[in-house]
Amino acid sequence: MDLFGEMNSAAKMHKVARMDPTVMNAAATLHAATQGGAALLGAEAEIGSIAVGKKADIIMLDMDQPHLTPVYNPISHLVYAAGGGDVIHSIINGQVVMRDRQLTTLDETVIIREMQRIGEVVRKMGE
């Protein structure tokens, strides 16, 4: 799942459903994906925003990309232009789990192999 793609789709689906381009703007969409999501889970005291005492879940994006240049509105760029492939660093609960696009806590090769194996099992179930 790519949260950036999900935000993009959610914002556009609301606009189409209401036939109103002002519905679900970028700021409202980002809020729904962060603070709003945390509130729905009843976890707003722990996640959803960056604050003292909350889990430190932070990503850094490589904004030096043609599809992200120029930046007029950073929030709009996050919702409508950025993607998961733009993430270069990821910190979850204060622990660096990706640095320079390389996983630091998991073996990506092992994960891919296991997912391929599971995919083959699922494919055979459908035969």
Tab-separated table of N, CA and C in Angstrom:
chain	number	residue	atom	x	y	z
A	1	MET	N	0.843	-1.172	0.000
A	1	MET	CA	0.000	0.000	0.000
A	1	MET	C	0.891	1.239	0.000
A	2	ASP	N	0.493	2.227	-0.756
A	2	ASP	CA	1.199	3.499	-0.838
A	2	ASP	C	0.260	4.572	-0.284
A	3	LEU	N	0.537	5.047	0.912
A	3	LEU	CA	-0.345	6.021	1.556
A	3	LEU	C	-0.498	7.290	0.719
A	4	PHE	N	0.554	7.667	0.000
A	4	PHE	CA	0.448	8.854	-0.847
A	4	PHE	C	-0.589	8.625	-1.951
A	5	GLY	N	-0.539	7.469	-2.589
A	5	GLY	CA	-1.519	7.134	-3.618
A	5	GLY	C	-2.926	7.057	-3.060
A	6	GLU	N	-3.043	6.533	-1.843
A	6	GLU	CA	-4.357	6.444	-1.199
A	6	GLU	C	-4.917	7.833	-0.908
A	7	MET	N	-4.052	8.744	-0.452
A	7	MET	CA	-4.518	10.115	-0.208
A	7	MET	C	-4.979	10.756	-1.511
A	8	ASN	N	-4.191	10.589	-2.560
A	8	ASN	CA	-4.519	11.149	-3.866
A	8	ASN	C	-5.878	10.636	-4.332
A	9	SER	N	-6.065	9.326	-4.275
A	9	SER	CA	-7.337	8.727	-4.710
A	9	SER	C	-8.512	9.198	-3.863
A	10	ALA	N	-8.327	9.224	-2.555
A	10	ALA	CA	-9.417	9.635	-1.662
A	10	ALA	C	-9.855	11.063	-1.957
A	11	ALA	N	-8.893	11.954	-2.121
A	11	ALA	CA	-9.231	13.353	-2.397
A	11	ALA	C	-9.989	13.474	-3.712
A	12	LYS	N	-9.503	12.797	-4.739
A	12	LYS	CA	-10.142	12.900	-6.055
A	12	LYS	C	-11.512	12.230	-6.077
A	13	MET	N	-11.657	11.103	-5.389
A	13	MET	CA	-12.966	10.438	-5.354
A	13	MET	C	-14.015	11.317	-4.682
A	14	HIS	N	-13.626	12.014	-3.620
A	14	HIS	CA	-14.575	12.913	-2.955
A	14	HIS	C	-14.975	14.058	-3.885
A	15	LYS	N	-14.018	14.587	-4.621
A	15	LYS	CA	-14.308	15.681	-5.543
A	15	LYS	C	-15.292	15.235	-6.626
A	16	VAL	N	-15.054	14.043	-7.181
A	16	VAL	CA	-15.930	13.522	-8.234
A	16	VAL	C	-17.311	13.193	-7.675
A	17	ALA	N	-17.346	12.538	-6.532
A	17	ALA	CA	-18.633	12.149	-5.939
A	17	ALA	C	-19.512	13.360	-5.656
A	18	ARG	N	-18.887	14.448	-5.243
A	18	ARG	CA	-19.645	15.663	-4.920
A	18	ARG	C	-19.730	16.631	-6.097
A	19	MET	N	-18.987	16.318	-7.172
A	19	MET	CA	-18.899	17.223	-8.328
A	19	MET	C	-18.495	18.622	-7.869
A	20	ASP	N	-17.508	18.647	-6.977
A	20	ASP	CA	-17.057	19.907	-6.392
A	20	ASP	C	-15.542	19.828	-6.176
A	21	PRO	N	-14.752	20.572	-6.949
A	21	PRO	CA	-13.296	20.500	-6.830
A	21	PRO	C	-12.742	21.061	-5.521
A	22	THR	N	-13.589	21.723	-4.745
A	22	THR	CA	-13.102	22.293	-3.482
A	22	THR	C	-13.256	21.333	-2.306
A	23	VAL	N	-13.984	20.234	-2.515
A	23	VAL	CA	-14.204	19.257	-1.444
A	23	VAL	C	-12.911	18.484	-1.197
A	24	MET	N	-12.643	18.169	0.047
A	24	MET	CA	-11.497	17.343	0.443
A	24	MET	C	-10.199	17.897	-0.154
A	25	ASN	N	-9.858	19.119	0.250
A	25	ASN	CA	-8.627	19.717	-0.250
A	25	ASN	C	-7.414	18.984	0.331
A	26	ALA	N	-6.226	19.361	-0.097
A	26	ALA	CA	-5.010	18.653	0.310
A	26	ALA	C	-4.816	18.668	1.822
A	27	ALA	N	-5.066	19.798	2.463
A	27	ALA	CA	-4.883	19.879	3.919
A	27	ALA	C	-5.854	18.953	4.646
A	28	ALA	N	-7.109	18.922	4.197
A	28	ALA	CA	-8.101	18.036	4.825
A	28	ALA	C	-7.736	16.574	4.602
A	29	THR	N	-7.209	16.273	3.427
A	29	THR	CA	-6.818	14.901	3.110
A	29	THR	C	-5.646	14.461	3.974
A	30	LEU	N	-4.631	15.310	4.102
A	30	LEU	CA	-3.472	14.975	4.939
A	30	LEU	C	-3.905	14.819	6.396
A	31	HIS	N	-4.786	15.681	6.846
A	31	HIS	CA	-5.299	15.578	8.216
A	31	HIS	C	-6.018	14.244	8.420
A	32	ALA	N	-6.838	13.845	7.450
A	32	ALA	CA	-7.563	12.572	7.555
A	32	ALA	C	-6.599	11.394	7.633
A	33	ALA	N	-5.495	11.481	6.896
A	33	ALA	CA	-4.526	10.383	6.868
A	33	ALA	C	-3.642	10.335	8.109
A	34	THR	N	-3.589	11.419	8.856
A	34	THR	CA	-2.697	11.473	10.022
A	34	THR	C	-3.515	11.624	11.304
A	35	GLN	N	-3.832	12.832	11.668
A	35	GLN	CA	-4.561	13.086	12.909
A	35	GLN	C	-5.960	12.481	12.897
A	36	GLY	N	-6.640	12.553	11.775
A	36	GLY	CA	-7.982	11.985	11.684
A	36	GLY	C	-7.969	10.476	11.832
A	37	GLY	N	-7.002	9.831	11.187
A	37	GLY	CA	-6.874	8.383	11.314
A	37	GLY	C	-6.571	7.962	12.731
A	38	ALA	N	-5.685	8.702	13.380
A	38	ALA	CA	-5.349	8.400	14.776
A	38	ALA	C	-6.578	8.551	15.668
A	39	ALA	N	-7.368	9.594	15.426
A	39	ALA	CA	-8.577	9.811	16.234
A	39	ALA	C	-9.581	8.677	16.035
A	40	LEU	N	-9.746	8.233	14.795
A	40	LEU	CA	-10.675	7.127	14.528
A	40	LEU	C	-10.247	5.850	15.244
A	41	LEU	N	-8.945	5.679	15.389
A	41	LEU	CA	-8.425	4.504	16.094
A	41	LEU	C	-8.416	4.695	17.606
A	42	GLY	N	-8.766	5.891	18.061
A	42	GLY	CA	-8.711	6.187	19.491
A	42	GLY	C	-7.286	6.264	19.999
A	43	ALA	N	-6.362	6.600	19.107
A	43	ALA	CA	-4.941	6.597	19.458
A	43	ALA	C	-4.295	7.967	19.284
A	44	GLU	N	-5.105	9.020	19.279
A	44	GLU	CA	-4.552	10.354	19.034
A	44	GLU	C	-3.568	10.811	20.097
A	45	ALA	N	-3.581	10.189	21.271
A	45	ALA	CA	-2.606	10.538	22.311
A	45	ALA	C	-1.232	9.953	21.998
A	46	GLU	N	-1.186	8.960	21.102
A	46	GLU	CA	0.073	8.278	20.793
A	46	GLU	C	0.599	8.552	19.393
A	47	ILE	N	-0.295	8.716	18.427
A	47	ILE	CA	0.113	8.850	17.025
A	47	ILE	C	-0.702	9.939	16.336
A	48	GLY	N	-0.349	10.213	15.087
A	48	GLY	CA	-1.135	11.133	14.271
A	48	GLY	C	-0.519	12.499	14.090
A	49	SER	N	0.398	12.859	14.967
A	49	SER	CA	1.083	14.144	14.848
A	49	SER	C	2.425	14.034	15.554
A	50	ILE	N	3.270	14.999	15.294
A	50	ILE	CA	4.585	15.023	15.932
A	50	ILE	C	4.487	15.900	17.174
A	51	ALA	N	4.666	15.273	18.330
A	51	ALA	CA	4.578	15.995	19.598
A	51	ALA	C	5.340	15.227	20.672
A	52	VAL	N	5.783	15.939	21.683
A	52	VAL	CA	6.484	15.321	22.802
A	52	VAL	C	5.602	14.241	23.416
A	53	GLY	N	6.182	13.064	23.623
A	53	GLY	CA	5.468	11.955	24.240
A	53	GLY	C	4.774	11.027	23.259
A	54	LYS	N	4.668	11.438	21.996
A	54	LYS	CA	4.045	10.575	20.993
A	54	LYS	C	5.118	9.730	20.309
A	55	LYS	N	4.668	8.648	19.676
A	55	LYS	CA	5.589	7.808	18.920
A	55	LYS	C	6.168	8.639	17.783
A	56	ALA	N	7.462	8.516	17.588
A	56	ALA	CA	8.133	9.298	16.556
A	56	ALA	C	8.119	8.532	15.237
A	57	ASP	N	7.050	8.680	14.474
A	57	ASP	CA	6.949	8.094	13.145
A	57	ASP	C	7.125	9.223	12.139
A	58	ILE	N	8.264	9.223	11.461
A	58	ILE	CA	8.618	10.327	10.574
A	58	ILE	C	9.224	9.754	9.298
A	59	ILE	N	8.888	10.363	8.164
A	59	ILE	CA	9.543	10.003	6.915
A	59	ILE	C	10.196	11.240	6.329
A	60	MET	N	11.200	11.011	5.507
A	60	MET	CA	11.840	12.092	4.761
A	60	MET	C	11.744	11.729	3.290
A	61	LEU	N	11.385	12.712	2.472
A	61	LEU	CA	11.230	12.498	1.039
A	61	LEU	C	12.365	13.141	0.270
A	62	ASP	N	12.682	12.562	-0.873
A	62	ASP	CA	13.625	13.168	-1.807
A	62	ASP	C	12.817	14.111	-2.694
A	63	MET	N	12.822	15.369	-2.350
A	63	MET	CA	12.025	16.351	-3.085
A	63	MET	C	12.734	16.852	-4.341
A	64	ASP	N	13.967	16.394	-4.562
A	64	ASP	CA	14.737	16.816	-5.730
A	64	ASP	C	14.457	15.873	-6.903
A	65	GLN	N	13.182	15.791	-7.276
A	65	GLN	CA	12.731	14.922	-8.358
A	65	GLN	C	11.909	15.755	-9.342
A	66	PRO	N	11.980	15.433	-10.631
A	66	PRO	CA	11.228	16.224	-11.617
A	66	PRO	C	9.732	16.331	-11.305
A	67	HIS	N	9.112	15.234	-10.855
A	67	HIS	CA	7.668	15.275	-10.595
A	67	HIS	C	7.319	16.029	-9.313
A	68	LEU	N	8.321	16.410	-8.544
A	68	LEU	CA	8.081	17.166	-7.312
A	68	LEU	C	8.638	18.586	-7.389
A	69	THR	N	8.984	19.023	-8.589
A	69	THR	CA	9.606	20.325	-8.770
A	69	THR	C	8.791	21.159	-9.747
A	70	PRO	N	8.554	22.424	-9.471
A	70	PRO	CA	8.850	23.156	-8.241
A	70	PRO	C	7.770	22.902	-7.196
A	71	VAL	N	8.085	23.242	-5.984
A	71	VAL	CA	7.130	23.077	-4.887
A	71	VAL	C	6.512	24.439	-4.578
A	72	TYR	N	5.234	24.570	-4.875
A	72	TYR	CA	4.512	25.788	-4.526
A	72	TYR	C	3.757	25.603	-3.217
A	73	ASN	N	3.246	24.388	-3.016
A	73	ASN	CA	2.474	24.093	-1.815
A	73	ASN	C	2.885	22.701	-1.329
A	74	PRO	N	3.714	22.609	-0.287
A	74	PRO	CA	4.217	21.303	0.169
A	74	PRO	C	3.115	20.304	0.520
A	75	ILE	N	2.040	20.760	1.128
A	75	ILE	CA	0.959	19.840	1.500
A	75	ILE	C	0.288	19.285	0.249
A	76	SER	N	0.026	20.130	-0.715
A	76	SER	CA	-0.564	19.678	-1.970
A	76	SER	C	0.358	18.686	-2.670
A	77	HIS	N	1.646	18.940	-2.632
A	77	HIS	CA	2.610	18.021	-3.240
A	77	HIS	C	2.572	16.650	-2.565
A	78	LEU	N	2.459	16.629	-1.245
A	78	LEU	CA	2.389	15.347	-0.538
A	78	LEU	C	1.178	14.540	-0.987
A	79	VAL	N	0.059	15.196	-1.170
A	79	VAL	CA	-1.187	14.504	-1.508
A	79	VAL	C	-1.267	14.146	-2.990
A	80	TYR	N	-0.880	15.059	-3.871
A	80	TYR	CA	-1.132	14.859	-5.296
A	80	TYR	C	0.078	14.474	-6.138
A	81	ALA	N	1.293	14.652	-5.642
A	81	ALA	CA	2.462	14.386	-6.487
A	81	ALA	C	3.419	13.347	-5.916
A	82	ALA	N	3.568	13.292	-4.607
A	82	ALA	CA	4.542	12.379	-3.993
A	82	ALA	C	4.044	10.942	-4.021
A	83	GLY	N	4.987	10.026	-3.899
A	83	GLY	CA	4.657	8.605	-3.835
A	83	GLY	C	5.599	7.895	-2.886
A	84	GLY	N	5.275	6.674	-2.578
A	84	GLY	CA	6.099	5.892	-1.661
A	84	GLY	C	7.539	5.768	-2.119
A	85	GLY	N	7.765	5.774	-3.424
A	85	GLY	CA	9.121	5.685	-3.958
A	85	GLY	C	9.962	6.913	-3.677
A	86	ASP	N	9.338	7.983	-3.236
A	86	ASP	CA	10.070	9.211	-2.911
A	86	ASP	C	10.616	9.206	-1.488
A	87	VAL	N	10.216	8.231	-0.686
A	87	VAL	CA	10.680	8.147	0.704
A	87	VAL	C	12.128	7.674	0.716
A	88	ILE	N	12.997	8.433	1.393
A	88	ILE	CA	14.402	8.030	1.482
A	88	ILE	C	14.780	7.568	2.885
A	89	HIS	N	14.135	8.113	3.893
A	89	HIS	CA	14.392	7.703	5.278
A	89	HIS	C	13.053	7.509	5.979
A	90	SER	N	13.002	6.513	6.868
A	90	SER	CA	11.786	6.270	7.636
A	90	SER	C	12.154	5.923	9.072
A	91	ILE	N	11.498	6.599	9.996
A	91	ILE	CA	11.701	6.359	11.425
A	91	ILE	C	10.350	5.949	11.999
A	92	ILE	N	10.318	4.794	12.649
A	92	ILE	CA	9.087	4.301	13.262
A	92	ILE	C	9.319	4.135	14.752
A	93	ASN	N	8.499	4.829	15.532
A	93	ASN	CA	8.621	4.808	16.990
A	93	ASN	C	10.052	5.123	17.430
A	94	GLY	N	10.665	6.069	16.739
A	94	GLY	CA	12.007	6.509	17.092
A	94	GLY	C	13.131	5.651	16.555
A	95	GLN	N	12.820	4.555	15.851
A	95	GLN	CA	13.853	3.659	15.322
A	95	GLN	C	13.955	3.834	13.805
A	96	VAL	N	15.176	4.046	13.320
A	96	VAL	CA	15.392	4.166	11.880
A	96	VAL	C	15.184	2.789	11.250
A	97	VAL	N	14.189	2.681	10.374
A	97	VAL	CA	13.916	1.402	9.710
A	97	VAL	C	14.293	1.437	8.229
A	98	MET	N	14.494	2.649	7.690
A	98	MET	CA	15.009	2.789	6.333
A	98	MET	C	15.925	4.003	6.296
A	99	ARG	N	17.115	3.778	5.759
A	99	ARG	CA	18.088	4.862	5.606
A	99	ARG	C	18.582	4.822	4.162
A	100	ASP	N	18.488	5.941	3.489
A	100	ASP	CA	18.898	6.019	2.080
A	100	ASP	C	18.244	4.929	1.239
A	101	ARG	N	16.964	4.737	1.457
A	101	ARG	CA	16.126	3.764	0.731
A	101	ARG	C	16.512	2.308	0.990
A	102	GLN	N	17.315	2.053	1.996
A	102	GLN	CA	17.705	0.690	2.354
A	102	GLN	C	17.098	0.341	3.707
A	103	LEU	N	16.412	-0.812	3.775
A	103	LEU	CA	15.846	-1.257	5.047
A	103	LEU	C	16.973	-1.562	6.020
A	104	THR	N	16.789	-1.176	7.267
A	104	THR	CA	17.835	-1.393	8.273
A	104	THR	C	17.482	-2.490	9.264
A	105	THR	N	16.225	-2.897	9.317
A	105	THR	CA	15.810	-3.878	10.325
A	105	THR	C	15.273	-5.170	9.721
A	106	LEU	N	15.090	-5.205	8.414
A	106	LEU	CA	14.534	-6.380	7.744
A	106	LEU	C	15.388	-6.735	6.535
A	107	ASP	N	15.357	-8.001	6.139
A	107	ASP	CA	16.062	-8.462	4.948
A	107	ASP	C	15.070	-8.475	3.789
A	108	GLU	N	15.183	-7.490	2.924
A	108	GLU	CA	14.230	-7.328	1.828
A	108	GLU	C	14.208	-8.543	0.901
A	109	THR	N	15.357	-9.149	0.651
A	109	THR	CA	15.430	-10.327	-0.216
A	109	THR	C	14.605	-11.473	0.350
A	110	VAL	N	14.713	-11.704	1.648
A	110	VAL	CA	13.948	-12.768	2.307
A	110	VAL	C	12.453	-12.467	2.216
A	111	ILE	N	12.075	-11.224	2.439
A	111	ILE	CA	10.662	-10.834	2.383
A	111	ILE	C	10.102	-11.057	0.979
A	112	ILE	N	10.840	-10.638	-0.038
A	112	ILE	CA	10.377	-10.805	-1.419
A	112	ILE	C	10.220	-12.283	-1.753
A	113	ARG	N	11.195	-13.097	-1.369
A	113	ARG	CA	11.111	-14.538	-1.616
A	113	ARG	C	9.873	-15.140	-0.955
A	114	GLU	N	9.617	-14.752	0.281
A	114	GLU	CA	8.467	-15.285	1.012
A	114	GLU	C	7.152	-14.835	0.372
A	115	MET	N	7.081	-13.596	-0.072
A	115	MET	CA	5.869	-13.100	-0.729
A	115	MET	C	5.645	-13.817	-2.057
A	116	GLN	N	6.721	-14.114	-2.781
A	116	GLN	CA	6.587	-14.865	-4.029
A	116	GLN	C	6.065	-16.270	-3.745
A	117	ARG	N	6.562	-16.882	-2.682
A	117	ARG	CA	6.112	-18.220	-2.303
A	117	ARG	C	4.621	-18.184	-1.946
A	118	ILE	N	4.221	-17.215	-1.150
A	118	ILE	CA	2.814	-17.083	-0.764
A	118	ILE	C	1.949	-16.806	-1.995
A	119	GLY	N	2.441	-15.963	-2.891
A	119	GLY	CA	1.709	-15.677	-4.125
A	119	GLY	C	1.483	-16.926	-4.950
A	120	GLU	N	2.472	-17.786	-5.007
A	120	GLU	CA	2.341	-19.041	-5.747
A	120	GLU	C	1.294	-19.944	-5.099
A	121	VAL	N	1.282	-20.004	-3.776
A	121	VAL	CA	0.275	-20.798	-3.061
A	121	VAL	C	-1.122	-20.264	-3.366
A	122	VAL	N	-1.288	-18.958	-3.316
A	122	VAL	CA	-2.594	-18.343	-3.596
A	122	VAL	C	-3.007	-18.607	-5.038
A	123	ARG	N	-2.050	-18.488	-5.962
A	123	ARG	CA	-2.357	-18.739	-7.372
A	123	ARG	C	-2.851	-20.168	-7.574
A	124	LYS	N	-2.181	-21.129	-6.942
A	124	LYS	CA	-2.574	-22.539	-7.075
A	124	LYS	C	-3.949	-22.795	-6.466
A	125	MET	N	-4.287	-22.060	-5.428
A	125	MET	CA	-5.605	-22.223	-4.807
A	125	MET	C	-6.714	-21.817	-5.771
A	126	GLY	N	-6.416	-20.899	-6.675
A	126	GLY	CA	-7.411	-20.412	-7.620
A	126	GLY	C	-7.572	-21.284	-8.851
A	127	GLU	N	-6.734	-22.279	-8.995
A	127	GLU	CA	-6.813	-23.145	-10.184
A	127	GLU	C	-7.931	-24.145	-10.078
